[in-house]
């Protein structure tokens, strides 16, 4: 069993077009994740986001309208004092949507997930 992968499947009581808009429209995505983004999502484009001192680069990989959206990012990109926490590969996030009885089946898969010991419960972030 892979320890660097998180997967979740759920049926949402909403049409696929609405779920698609929530995950692929940068403004709605930003509202959902509480970050401000500097532009729209487009395959091959990097969009910068921020929430207070938190900064993130979202590298959009692939978009298949109303079916598949994928991007890469660093879950813990910077420490408060600056600098990357580690030079590891970015986490790949994939959303796959399909019709389901009563709504939309969504599959959320994150590959390359690693924990950051400095952010573990009960520990502060060290500089």
Short mmCIF file of N, CA, C and O in Angstrom, two decimals:
data_model
loop_
_atom_site.label_atom_id
_atom_site.label_comp_id
_atom_site.label_asym_id
_atom_site.label_seq_id
_atom_site.Cartn_x
_atom_site.Cartn_y
_atom_site.Cartn_z
N UNK A 1 0.84 -1.19 0.00
CA UNK A 1 0.00 0.00 0.00
C UNK A 1 0.88 1.24 0.00
O UNK A 1 1.80 1.37 0.78
N UNK A 2 0.58 2.19 -0.88
CA UNK A 2 1.34 3.42 -0.98
C UNK A 2 1.01 4.35 0.19
O UNK A 2 -0.15 4.53 0.53
N UNK A 3 2.03 4.92 0.80
CA UNK A 3 1.80 5.83 1.92
C UNK A 3 1.87 7.29 1.48
O UNK A 3 1.75 8.17 2.31
N UNK A 4 2.08 7.54 0.20
CA UNK A 4 2.15 8.93 -0.26
C UNK A 4 0.94 9.29 -1.11
O UNK A 4 0.98 10.16 -1.95
N UNK A 5 -0.19 8.62 -0.87
CA UNK A 5 -1.38 8.80 -1.71
C UNK A 5 -2.61 8.91 -0.80
O UNK A 5 -2.77 8.14 0.14
N UNK A 6 -3.46 9.87 -1.11
CA UNK A 6 -4.74 10.03 -0.43
C UNK A 6 -5.81 10.03 -1.50
O UNK A 6 -5.70 10.77 -2.48
N UNK A 7 -6.84 9.20 -1.33
CA UNK A 7 -7.93 9.14 -2.29
C UNK A 7 -9.26 9.22 -1.56
O UNK A 7 -9.42 8.65 -0.48
N UNK A 8 -10.19 9.92 -2.19
CA UNK A 8 -11.53 10.00 -1.64
C UNK A 8 -12.52 9.98 -2.81
O UNK A 8 -12.32 10.65 -3.81
N UNK A 9 -13.58 9.20 -2.64
CA UNK A 9 -14.66 9.13 -3.62
C UNK A 9 -15.95 9.50 -2.91
O UNK A 9 -16.21 9.02 -1.81
N UNK A 10 -16.74 10.33 -3.57
CA UNK A 10 -17.98 10.79 -2.96
C UNK A 10 -18.98 11.11 -4.07
O UNK A 10 -18.58 11.48 -5.17
N UNK A 11 -20.27 10.92 -3.76
CA UNK A 11 -21.31 11.34 -4.68
C UNK A 11 -21.88 12.64 -4.13
O UNK A 11 -22.33 12.69 -2.98
N UNK A 12 -21.81 13.68 -4.95
CA UNK A 12 -22.30 15.00 -4.56
C UNK A 12 -23.67 15.23 -5.17
O UNK A 12 -23.90 14.89 -6.33
N UNK A 13 -24.57 15.80 -4.42
CA UNK A 13 -25.92 16.07 -4.91
C UNK A 13 -25.94 17.38 -5.68
O UNK A 13 -26.54 18.37 -5.26
N UNK A 14 -25.25 17.37 -6.80
CA UNK A 14 -25.18 18.54 -7.67
C UNK A 14 -24.86 18.05 -9.07
O UNK A 14 -24.21 17.02 -9.24
N UNK A 15 -25.31 18.79 -10.09
CA UNK A 15 -24.99 18.39 -11.46
C UNK A 15 -23.48 18.49 -11.72
O UNK A 15 -22.79 19.29 -11.09
N UNK A 16 -23.01 17.67 -12.62
CA UNK A 16 -21.58 17.65 -12.94
C UNK A 16 -21.08 19.04 -13.35
O UNK A 16 -19.98 19.44 -12.97
N UNK A 17 -21.88 19.80 -14.09
CA UNK A 17 -21.45 21.15 -14.52
C UNK A 17 -21.18 22.06 -13.33
O UNK A 17 -20.24 22.86 -13.34
N UNK A 18 -21.98 21.92 -12.26
CA UNK A 18 -21.78 22.76 -11.06
C UNK A 18 -20.53 22.33 -10.30
O UNK A 18 -19.75 23.16 -9.85
N UNK A 19 -20.33 21.04 -10.15
CA UNK A 19 -19.13 20.54 -9.46
C UNK A 19 -17.90 20.94 -10.25
O UNK A 19 -16.90 21.40 -9.69
N UNK A 20 -17.97 20.80 -11.57
CA UNK A 20 -16.85 21.18 -12.43
C UNK A 20 -16.47 22.64 -12.23
O UNK A 20 -15.31 22.99 -12.07
N UNK A 21 -17.47 23.51 -12.21
CA UNK A 21 -17.21 24.94 -12.02
C UNK A 21 -16.54 25.20 -10.67
O UNK A 21 -15.62 26.02 -10.57
N UNK A 22 -16.95 24.49 -9.64
CA UNK A 22 -16.37 24.68 -8.30
C UNK A 22 -14.89 24.32 -8.25
O UNK A 22 -14.12 24.94 -7.51
N UNK A 23 -14.48 23.31 -9.03
CA UNK A 23 -13.07 22.90 -8.96
C UNK A 23 -12.20 23.51 -10.05
O UNK A 23 -10.99 23.62 -9.87
N UNK A 24 -12.79 23.93 -11.16
CA UNK A 24 -11.95 24.38 -12.28
C UNK A 24 -11.98 25.88 -12.54
O UNK A 24 -11.16 26.39 -13.29
N UNK A 25 -12.92 26.59 -11.94
CA UNK A 25 -12.96 28.04 -12.07
C UNK A 25 -12.10 28.63 -10.94
O UNK A 25 -12.37 28.39 -9.77
N UNK A 26 -11.07 29.37 -11.30
CA UNK A 26 -10.11 29.85 -10.31
C UNK A 26 -10.77 30.69 -9.21
O UNK A 26 -10.39 30.60 -8.05
N UNK A 27 -11.76 31.49 -9.57
CA UNK A 27 -12.42 32.32 -8.56
C UNK A 27 -13.18 31.46 -7.56
O UNK A 27 -13.07 31.65 -6.35
N UNK A 28 -13.95 30.48 -8.07
CA UNK A 28 -14.68 29.59 -7.16
C UNK A 28 -13.73 28.71 -6.34
O UNK A 28 -13.95 28.48 -5.17
N UNK A 29 -12.68 28.22 -6.99
CA UNK A 29 -11.66 27.41 -6.31
C UNK A 29 -11.05 28.23 -5.17
O UNK A 29 -10.88 27.75 -4.06
N UNK A 30 -10.72 29.49 -5.48
CA UNK A 30 -10.13 30.37 -4.47
C UNK A 30 -11.06 30.60 -3.29
O UNK A 30 -10.63 30.61 -2.14
N UNK A 31 -12.35 30.76 -3.58
CA UNK A 31 -13.32 30.93 -2.51
C UNK A 31 -13.40 29.68 -1.64
O UNK A 31 -13.40 29.74 -0.41
N UNK A 32 -13.43 28.52 -2.31
CA UNK A 32 -13.51 27.24 -1.60
C UNK A 32 -12.30 27.04 -0.69
O UNK A 32 -12.43 26.64 0.46
N UNK A 33 -11.10 27.33 -1.20
CA UNK A 33 -9.87 27.10 -0.42
C UNK A 33 -9.39 28.35 0.32
O UNK A 33 -8.32 28.34 0.92
N UNK A 34 -10.16 29.43 0.23
CA UNK A 34 -9.84 30.69 0.92
C UNK A 34 -8.48 31.26 0.53
O UNK A 34 -7.68 31.66 1.38
N UNK A 35 -8.22 31.27 -0.78
CA UNK A 35 -7.00 31.89 -1.29
C UNK A 35 -7.35 32.80 -2.46
O UNK A 35 -8.33 32.57 -3.16
N UNK A 36 -6.56 33.83 -2.63
CA UNK A 36 -6.72 34.71 -3.79
C UNK A 36 -5.78 34.20 -4.88
O UNK A 36 -4.61 33.97 -4.61
N UNK A 37 -6.29 34.04 -6.09
CA UNK A 37 -5.49 33.56 -7.21
C UNK A 37 -5.30 34.68 -8.22
O UNK A 37 -6.19 35.51 -8.40
N UNK A 38 -4.15 34.68 -8.90
CA UNK A 38 -3.82 35.79 -9.81
C UNK A 38 -4.31 35.61 -11.24
O UNK A 38 -4.02 36.44 -12.10
N UNK A 39 -5.06 34.56 -11.53
CA UNK A 39 -5.56 34.39 -12.89
C UNK A 39 -6.33 33.11 -13.03
O UNK A 39 -6.47 32.32 -12.08
N UNK A 40 -6.85 32.87 -14.23
CA UNK A 40 -7.64 31.65 -14.48
C UNK A 40 -6.76 30.42 -14.64
O UNK A 40 -5.57 30.53 -14.94
N UNK A 41 -7.35 29.26 -14.45
CA UNK A 41 -6.66 28.00 -14.67
C UNK A 41 -6.62 27.71 -16.17
O UNK A 41 -7.62 27.85 -16.86
N UNK A 42 -5.45 27.27 -16.65
CA UNK A 42 -5.29 26.83 -18.04
C UNK A 42 -4.18 25.78 -18.04
O UNK A 42 -3.18 25.92 -17.32
N UNK A 43 -4.36 24.73 -18.80
CA UNK A 43 -3.35 23.65 -18.87
C UNK A 43 -1.99 24.24 -19.22
O UNK A 43 -1.88 25.08 -20.12
N UNK A 44 -0.98 23.83 -18.48
CA UNK A 44 0.38 24.29 -18.71
C UNK A 44 0.72 25.62 -18.05
O UNK A 44 1.85 26.08 -18.12
N UNK A 45 -0.24 26.24 -17.39
CA UNK A 45 -0.04 27.55 -16.77
C UNK A 45 0.16 27.42 -15.26
O UNK A 45 -0.42 26.53 -14.64
N UNK A 46 0.97 28.30 -14.68
CA UNK A 46 1.12 28.37 -13.22
C UNK A 46 0.33 29.57 -12.72
O UNK A 46 0.45 30.67 -13.25
N UNK A 47 -0.50 29.32 -11.72
CA UNK A 47 -1.31 30.37 -11.10
C UNK A 47 -0.78 30.54 -9.68
O UNK A 47 -0.58 29.56 -8.97
N UNK A 48 -0.54 31.78 -9.29
CA UNK A 48 -0.05 32.06 -7.94
C UNK A 48 -1.23 32.40 -7.04
O UNK A 48 -2.17 33.07 -7.46
N UNK A 49 -1.14 31.91 -5.82
CA UNK A 49 -2.19 32.17 -4.85
C UNK A 49 -1.62 32.62 -3.52
O UNK A 49 -0.46 32.39 -3.22
N UNK A 50 -2.48 33.27 -2.73
CA UNK A 50 -2.04 33.71 -1.40
C UNK A 50 -3.23 33.82 -0.46
O UNK A 50 -4.37 34.02 -0.88
N UNK A 51 -2.92 33.68 0.80
CA UNK A 51 -3.86 33.91 1.90
C UNK A 51 -3.01 34.42 3.05
O UNK A 51 -2.30 33.64 3.69
N UNK A 52 -3.02 35.72 3.25
CA UNK A 52 -2.14 36.30 4.26
C UNK A 52 -0.69 36.06 3.85
O UNK A 52 -0.31 36.32 2.72
N UNK A 53 0.09 35.48 4.75
CA UNK A 53 1.51 35.22 4.45
C UNK A 53 1.71 33.89 3.70
O UNK A 53 2.81 33.61 3.24
N UNK A 54 0.65 33.09 3.57
CA UNK A 54 0.75 31.82 2.85
C UNK A 54 0.76 32.10 1.36
O UNK A 54 -0.12 32.78 0.83
N UNK A 55 1.76 31.59 0.66
CA UNK A 55 1.88 31.74 -0.78
C UNK A 55 1.94 30.35 -1.41
O UNK A 55 2.55 29.44 -0.85
N UNK A 56 1.35 30.21 -2.60
CA UNK A 56 1.36 28.90 -3.27
C UNK A 56 1.38 29.10 -4.78
O UNK A 56 0.80 30.05 -5.29
N UNK A 57 2.10 28.23 -5.46
CA UNK A 57 2.07 28.15 -6.91
C UNK A 57 1.31 26.89 -7.27
O UNK A 57 1.63 25.81 -6.79
N UNK A 58 0.31 27.04 -8.14
CA UNK A 58 -0.48 25.91 -8.61
C UNK A 58 -0.13 25.73 -10.09
O UNK A 58 -0.41 26.61 -10.90
N UNK A 59 0.51 24.61 -10.39
CA UNK A 59 0.89 24.32 -11.77
C UNK A 59 -0.18 23.42 -12.38
O UNK A 59 -0.27 22.24 -12.05
N UNK A 60 -1.00 23.99 -13.26
CA UNK A 60 -2.10 23.24 -13.87
C UNK A 60 -1.52 22.29 -14.90
O UNK A 60 -0.78 22.69 -15.79
N UNK A 61 -1.83 21.01 -14.77
CA UNK A 61 -1.32 19.99 -15.67
C UNK A 61 -2.26 19.71 -16.83
O UNK A 61 -1.89 19.83 -17.98
N UNK A 62 -3.48 19.29 -16.50
CA UNK A 62 -4.39 18.83 -17.55
C UNK A 62 -5.83 19.21 -17.21
O UNK A 62 -6.23 19.14 -16.05
N UNK A 63 -6.56 19.61 -18.23
CA UNK A 63 -7.98 19.93 -18.08
C UNK A 63 -8.75 19.23 -19.19
O UNK A 63 -8.45 19.41 -20.37
N UNK A 64 -9.73 18.42 -18.79
CA UNK A 64 -10.67 17.80 -19.71
C UNK A 64 -12.05 18.25 -19.22
O UNK A 64 -12.54 17.71 -18.23
N UNK A 65 -12.64 19.27 -19.85
CA UNK A 65 -13.86 19.89 -19.33
C UNK A 65 -14.92 18.90 -18.84
O UNK A 65 -15.26 17.93 -19.50
N UNK A 66 -15.38 19.21 -17.63
CA UNK A 66 -16.42 18.48 -16.91
C UNK A 66 -16.07 17.02 -16.64
O UNK A 66 -16.94 16.23 -16.28
N UNK A 67 -14.79 16.64 -16.78
CA UNK A 67 -14.37 15.28 -16.49
C UNK A 67 -13.13 15.18 -15.63
O UNK A 67 -13.08 14.45 -14.65
N UNK A 68 -12.08 15.94 -15.94
CA UNK A 68 -10.79 15.74 -15.27
C UNK A 68 -10.05 17.07 -15.14
O UNK A 68 -9.96 17.85 -16.09
N UNK A 69 -9.50 17.32 -13.95
CA UNK A 69 -8.70 18.51 -13.68
C UNK A 69 -7.54 18.09 -12.79
O UNK A 69 -7.75 17.44 -11.77
N UNK A 70 -6.30 18.44 -13.19
CA UNK A 70 -5.16 18.08 -12.35
C UNK A 70 -4.18 19.25 -12.26
O UNK A 70 -4.05 20.04 -13.19
N UNK A 71 -3.54 19.32 -11.10
CA UNK A 71 -2.52 20.35 -10.86
C UNK A 71 -1.50 19.83 -9.85
O UNK A 71 -1.73 18.82 -9.18
N UNK A 72 -0.39 20.54 -9.77
CA UNK A 72 0.66 20.22 -8.78
C UNK A 72 0.88 21.43 -7.89
O UNK A 72 0.77 22.57 -8.33
N UNK A 73 1.25 21.14 -6.63
CA UNK A 73 1.57 22.20 -5.68
C UNK A 73 2.38 21.63 -4.52
O UNK A 73 2.43 20.42 -4.32
N UNK A 74 3.01 22.51 -3.75
CA UNK A 74 3.69 22.13 -2.52
C UNK A 74 2.73 22.41 -1.37
O UNK A 74 2.36 23.56 -1.14
N UNK A 75 2.31 21.37 -0.63
CA UNK A 75 1.41 21.62 0.49
C UNK A 75 2.00 22.54 1.56
O UNK A 75 1.28 23.25 2.21
N UNK A 76 3.31 22.51 1.75
CA UNK A 76 3.97 23.36 2.73
C UNK A 76 5.10 24.09 2.02
O UNK A 76 6.27 23.77 2.21
N UNK A 77 4.78 25.08 1.17
CA UNK A 77 5.82 25.66 0.31
C UNK A 77 6.89 26.46 1.04
O UNK A 77 8.04 26.42 0.66
N UNK A 78 6.51 27.20 2.07
CA UNK A 78 7.49 28.05 2.73
C UNK A 78 7.28 28.06 4.23
O UNK A 78 6.17 27.95 4.71
N UNK A 79 8.36 28.22 4.93
CA UNK A 79 8.29 28.45 6.37
C UNK A 79 8.11 29.95 6.57
O UNK A 79 8.42 30.72 5.68
N UNK A 80 7.62 30.36 7.74
CA UNK A 80 7.44 31.80 7.96
C UNK A 80 8.70 32.62 7.73
O UNK A 80 8.63 33.76 7.31
N UNK A 81 9.87 32.03 7.97
CA UNK A 81 11.12 32.76 7.78
C UNK A 81 11.56 32.75 6.32
O UNK A 81 12.57 33.34 5.96
N UNK A 82 10.83 32.04 5.47
CA UNK A 82 11.16 31.98 4.04
C UNK A 82 11.88 30.69 3.72
O UNK A 82 12.39 30.00 4.59
N UNK A 83 11.93 30.36 2.46
CA UNK A 83 12.62 29.16 2.01
C UNK A 83 11.72 27.95 1.98
O UNK A 83 10.83 27.81 2.80
N UNK A 84 11.93 27.10 1.00
CA UNK A 84 11.15 25.87 0.90
C UNK A 84 11.45 24.96 2.07
O UNK A 84 12.56 24.91 2.57
N UNK A 85 10.44 24.22 2.50
CA UNK A 85 10.63 23.27 3.58
C UNK A 85 11.49 22.10 3.13
O UNK A 85 12.15 21.48 3.93
N UNK A 86 11.44 21.78 1.83
CA UNK A 86 12.24 20.68 1.30
C UNK A 86 12.20 20.76 -0.23
O UNK A 86 11.25 21.25 -0.80
N UNK A 87 13.21 20.25 -0.87
CA UNK A 87 13.21 20.29 -2.34
C UNK A 87 12.56 19.04 -2.95
O UNK A 87 13.10 18.46 -3.88
N UNK A 88 11.45 18.60 -2.40
CA UNK A 88 10.78 17.39 -2.87
C UNK A 88 9.87 17.70 -4.06
O UNK A 88 9.49 18.85 -4.26
N UNK A 89 9.48 16.67 -4.79
CA UNK A 89 8.52 16.87 -5.88
C UNK A 89 7.21 17.45 -5.33
O UNK A 89 6.87 17.26 -4.17
N UNK A 90 6.49 18.11 -6.20
CA UNK A 90 5.22 18.69 -5.81
C UNK A 90 4.15 17.60 -5.74
O UNK A 90 4.26 16.57 -6.41
N UNK A 91 3.13 17.83 -4.93
CA UNK A 91 2.00 16.91 -4.84
C UNK A 91 1.11 17.06 -6.07
O UNK A 91 0.80 18.18 -6.47
N UNK A 92 0.72 15.95 -6.67
CA UNK A 92 -0.20 15.94 -7.79
C UNK A 92 -1.62 15.78 -7.23
O UNK A 92 -1.87 14.85 -6.46
N UNK A 93 -2.52 16.67 -7.62
CA UNK A 93 -3.92 16.60 -7.21
C UNK A 93 -4.74 16.35 -8.47
O UNK A 93 -4.59 17.07 -9.46
N UNK A 94 -5.60 15.32 -8.42
CA UNK A 94 -6.44 14.98 -9.57
C UNK A 94 -7.89 14.90 -9.12
O UNK A 94 -8.19 14.24 -8.13
N UNK A 95 -8.76 15.57 -9.87
CA UNK A 95 -10.20 15.46 -9.67
C UNK A 95 -10.78 14.80 -10.92
O UNK A 95 -10.55 15.27 -12.03
N UNK A 96 -11.54 13.73 -10.73
CA UNK A 96 -12.22 13.07 -11.84
C UNK A 96 -13.71 13.06 -11.51
O UNK A 96 -14.10 12.69 -10.40
N UNK A 97 -14.52 13.49 -12.48
CA UNK A 97 -15.96 13.57 -12.28
C UNK A 97 -16.68 12.66 -13.26
O UNK A 97 -16.25 12.51 -14.40
N UNK A 98 -17.80 12.08 -12.80
CA UNK A 98 -18.67 11.31 -13.69
C UNK A 98 -20.09 11.38 -13.17
O UNK A 98 -20.32 11.64 -11.98
N UNK A 99 -21.04 11.17 -14.08
CA UNK A 99 -22.46 11.17 -13.70
C UNK A 99 -22.71 10.02 -12.73
O UNK A 99 -22.12 8.95 -12.84
N UNK A 100 -23.60 10.27 -11.78
CA UNK A 100 -24.02 9.24 -10.83
C UNK A 100 -25.49 9.47 -10.52
O UNK A 100 -26.00 10.59 -10.67
N UNK A 101 -26.15 8.43 -10.08
CA UNK A 101 -27.55 8.57 -9.70
C UNK A 101 -27.65 9.60 -8.58
O UNK A 101 -26.97 9.48 -7.57
N UNK A 102 -28.45 10.63 -8.80
CA UNK A 102 -28.63 11.65 -7.77
C UNK A 102 -27.59 12.75 -7.79
O UNK A 102 -27.60 13.61 -6.91
N UNK A 103 -26.66 12.74 -8.74
CA UNK A 103 -25.67 13.81 -8.75
C UNK A 103 -24.41 13.47 -9.53
O UNK A 103 -24.47 12.93 -10.63
N UNK A 104 -23.29 13.75 -8.90
CA UNK A 104 -21.98 13.60 -9.55
C UNK A 104 -21.05 12.80 -8.65
O UNK A 104 -20.92 13.10 -7.46
N UNK A 105 -20.41 11.79 -9.22
CA UNK A 105 -19.40 11.03 -8.48
C UNK A 105 -18.07 11.76 -8.68
O UNK A 105 -17.65 12.00 -9.80
N UNK A 106 -17.44 12.13 -7.58
CA UNK A 106 -16.15 12.83 -7.62
C UNK A 106 -15.08 11.95 -7.00
O UNK A 106 -15.28 11.38 -5.93
N UNK A 107 -13.97 11.85 -7.69
CA UNK A 107 -12.81 11.12 -7.18
C UNK A 107 -11.69 12.14 -7.02
O UNK A 107 -11.30 12.80 -7.98
N UNK A 108 -11.22 12.31 -5.81
CA UNK A 108 -10.15 13.24 -5.46
C UNK A 108 -8.94 12.39 -5.08
O UNK A 108 -9.00 11.60 -4.14
N UNK A 109 -7.86 12.52 -5.84
CA UNK A 109 -6.65 11.74 -5.60
C UNK A 109 -5.46 12.67 -5.47
O UNK A 109 -5.26 13.54 -6.32
N UNK A 110 -4.68 12.49 -4.41
CA UNK A 110 -3.47 13.29 -4.19
C UNK A 110 -2.29 12.33 -4.11
O UNK A 110 -2.27 11.44 -3.27
N UNK A 111 -1.32 12.53 -4.99
CA UNK A 111 -0.16 11.64 -5.08
C UNK A 111 1.09 12.44 -4.77
O UNK A 111 1.28 13.54 -5.28
N UNK A 112 1.95 11.87 -3.95
CA UNK A 112 3.18 12.55 -3.56
C UNK A 112 3.00 13.30 -2.26
O UNK A 112 3.74 14.23 -1.95
N UNK A 113 2.02 12.88 -1.47
CA UNK A 113 1.74 13.53 -0.19
C UNK A 113 2.78 13.07 0.82
O UNK A 113 3.00 11.88 1.00
N UNK A 114 3.39 14.01 1.45
CA UNK A 114 4.35 13.70 2.52
C UNK A 114 4.05 14.62 3.68
O UNK A 114 3.70 15.77 3.49
N UNK A 115 4.23 14.11 4.87
CA UNK A 115 3.98 14.96 6.04
C UNK A 115 5.18 15.85 6.30
O UNK A 115 6.32 15.52 5.98
N UNK A 116 4.92 17.00 6.87
CA UNK A 116 5.97 17.94 7.25
C UNK A 116 6.07 17.86 8.77
O UNK A 116 5.19 18.34 9.47
N UNK A 117 7.15 17.25 9.32
CA UNK A 117 7.25 17.06 10.76
C UNK A 117 7.11 18.36 11.55
O UNK A 117 6.61 18.37 12.65
N UNK A 118 7.54 19.47 10.98
CA UNK A 118 7.44 20.75 11.68
C UNK A 118 6.00 21.20 11.86
O UNK A 118 5.71 22.03 12.69
N UNK A 119 5.07 20.64 11.09
CA UNK A 119 3.67 21.03 11.17
C UNK A 119 2.81 19.94 11.79
O UNK A 119 1.59 20.02 11.73
N UNK A 120 3.44 18.93 12.35
CA UNK A 120 2.67 17.86 12.98
C UNK A 120 1.93 18.41 14.19
O UNK A 120 2.36 19.38 14.80
N UNK A 121 0.79 17.81 14.54
CA UNK A 121 0.03 18.28 15.70
C UNK A 121 0.90 18.38 16.94
O UNK A 121 1.72 17.51 17.21
N UNK A 122 0.76 19.51 17.64
CA UNK A 122 1.53 19.69 18.86
C UNK A 122 2.91 20.27 18.65
O UNK A 122 3.66 20.49 19.60
N UNK A 123 3.29 20.53 17.41
CA UNK A 123 4.62 21.09 17.13
C UNK A 123 4.47 22.42 16.44
O UNK A 123 3.62 22.61 15.60
N UNK A 124 5.33 23.33 16.77
CA UNK A 124 5.33 24.62 16.09
C UNK A 124 6.17 24.53 14.83
O UNK A 124 6.88 23.56 14.61
N UNK A 125 6.08 25.55 14.03
CA UNK A 125 6.89 25.61 12.83
C UNK A 125 8.21 26.26 13.20
O UNK A 125 8.26 27.35 13.73
N UNK A 126 9.32 25.54 12.94
CA UNK A 126 10.62 26.10 13.26
C UNK A 126 11.18 26.81 12.05
O UNK A 126 10.91 26.43 10.93
N UNK A 127 11.94 27.82 12.29
CA UNK A 127 12.53 28.60 11.19
C UNK A 127 13.86 28.03 10.77
O UNK A 127 14.53 27.34 11.46
#
